[in-house]
Structure formats: C-alpha cells, structure tokens
Amino acid sequence: ASVLQALALEPVFQSWPLEAQVRAGIVKLQGTVPSAEHRELAQQIASGIEGTLRVTNQIAIRQLQRLAVETSA
C-alpha cells in the first residue's frame, strides 16, 4: 500500500488531506491537521509502510477555534 492510501484509511485525514512525496524510502509529509496527535499519527502511519526508511514530517497544526463557554457558580 502507498503512504497516501494508508493515510486515506484514517477518517480524520479525509477531512484534512495530506500530501506525501516518496523518494528512495524517504517520505515527506505536508499538509495541515487539527492537533499534534494527528500529526504524530500521520508520521506513525507513514513509518509503518514497507520500504519507508525515514519520514520528514512537515505537517502544520491548525487548531480549530472553539467558543469558550463560561459558567459561574
């Protein structure tokens, strides 16, 4: 399986598409994800593909802005 095929199996990467370039076993990941955990997950998936020697992770993190709800006691 290719790196992009493996990433496409993870639901979050369907909403946050990534790019992967592979040369001589070196995978370069680019794109944007909502959290550091997703960035790490993409790297783990790419690292697990047969033939991958190294992953260069250039994925940016763009956190979704949430409205803060304040409650008072």
mmCIF file of C-alpha atoms in Angstrom, residues 1-4 12 15-18 21 26-27 31-32 35 40-41 43 45-46 49 54 59 61 65 71:
data_model
loop_
_atom_site.group_PDB
_atom_site.id
_atom_site.type_symbol
_atom_site.label_atom_id
_atom_site.label_comp_id
_atom_site.label_asym_id
_atom_site.label_seq_id
_atom_site.Cartn_x
_atom_site.Cartn_y
_atom_site.Cartn_z
ATOM 1 C CA ALA A 1 0.000 0.000 0.000
ATOM 2 C CA SER A 2 1.148 3.544 -0.644
ATOM 3 C CA VAL A 3 1.514 6.130 2.075
ATOM 4 C CA LEU A 4 -1.440 8.119 0.725
ATOM 5 C CA VAL A 12 -9.518 12.355 10.109
ATOM 6 C CA SER A 15 -11.265 15.956 6.220
ATOM 7 C CA TRP A 16 -7.656 17.123 6.476
ATOM 8 C CA PRO A 17 -5.972 15.852 3.300
ATOM 9 C CA LEU A 18 -2.216 15.437 3.335
ATOM 10 C CA GLN A 21 6.219 12.523 -1.546
ATOM 11 C CA ILE A 26 12.243 8.864 2.396
ATOM 12 C CA VAL A 27 8.670 10.080 2.909
ATOM 13 C CA GLY A 31 -0.461 19.473 4.876
ATOM 14 C CA THR A 32 -2.422 20.652 7.888
ATOM 15 C CA SER A 35 -3.699 18.618 16.520
ATOM 16 C CA GLU A 40 2.111 12.136 15.084
ATOM 17 C CA LEU A 41 -0.465 9.631 13.803
ATOM 18 C CA GLN A 43 4.031 10.038 10.889
ATOM 19 C CA ILE A 45 1.273 5.514 9.569
ATOM 20 C CA ALA A 46 3.934 6.600 7.060
ATOM 21 C CA ILE A 49 4.699 1.401 5.275
ATOM 22 C CA ARG A 54 12.709 7.882 7.182
ATOM 23 C CA ILE A 59 2.683 18.848 8.660
ATOM 24 C CA ILE A 61 -1.085 22.146 13.099
ATOM 25 C CA GLN A 65 -11.166 27.624 17.325
ATOM 26 C CA THR A 71 -20.165 29.081 33.752
#
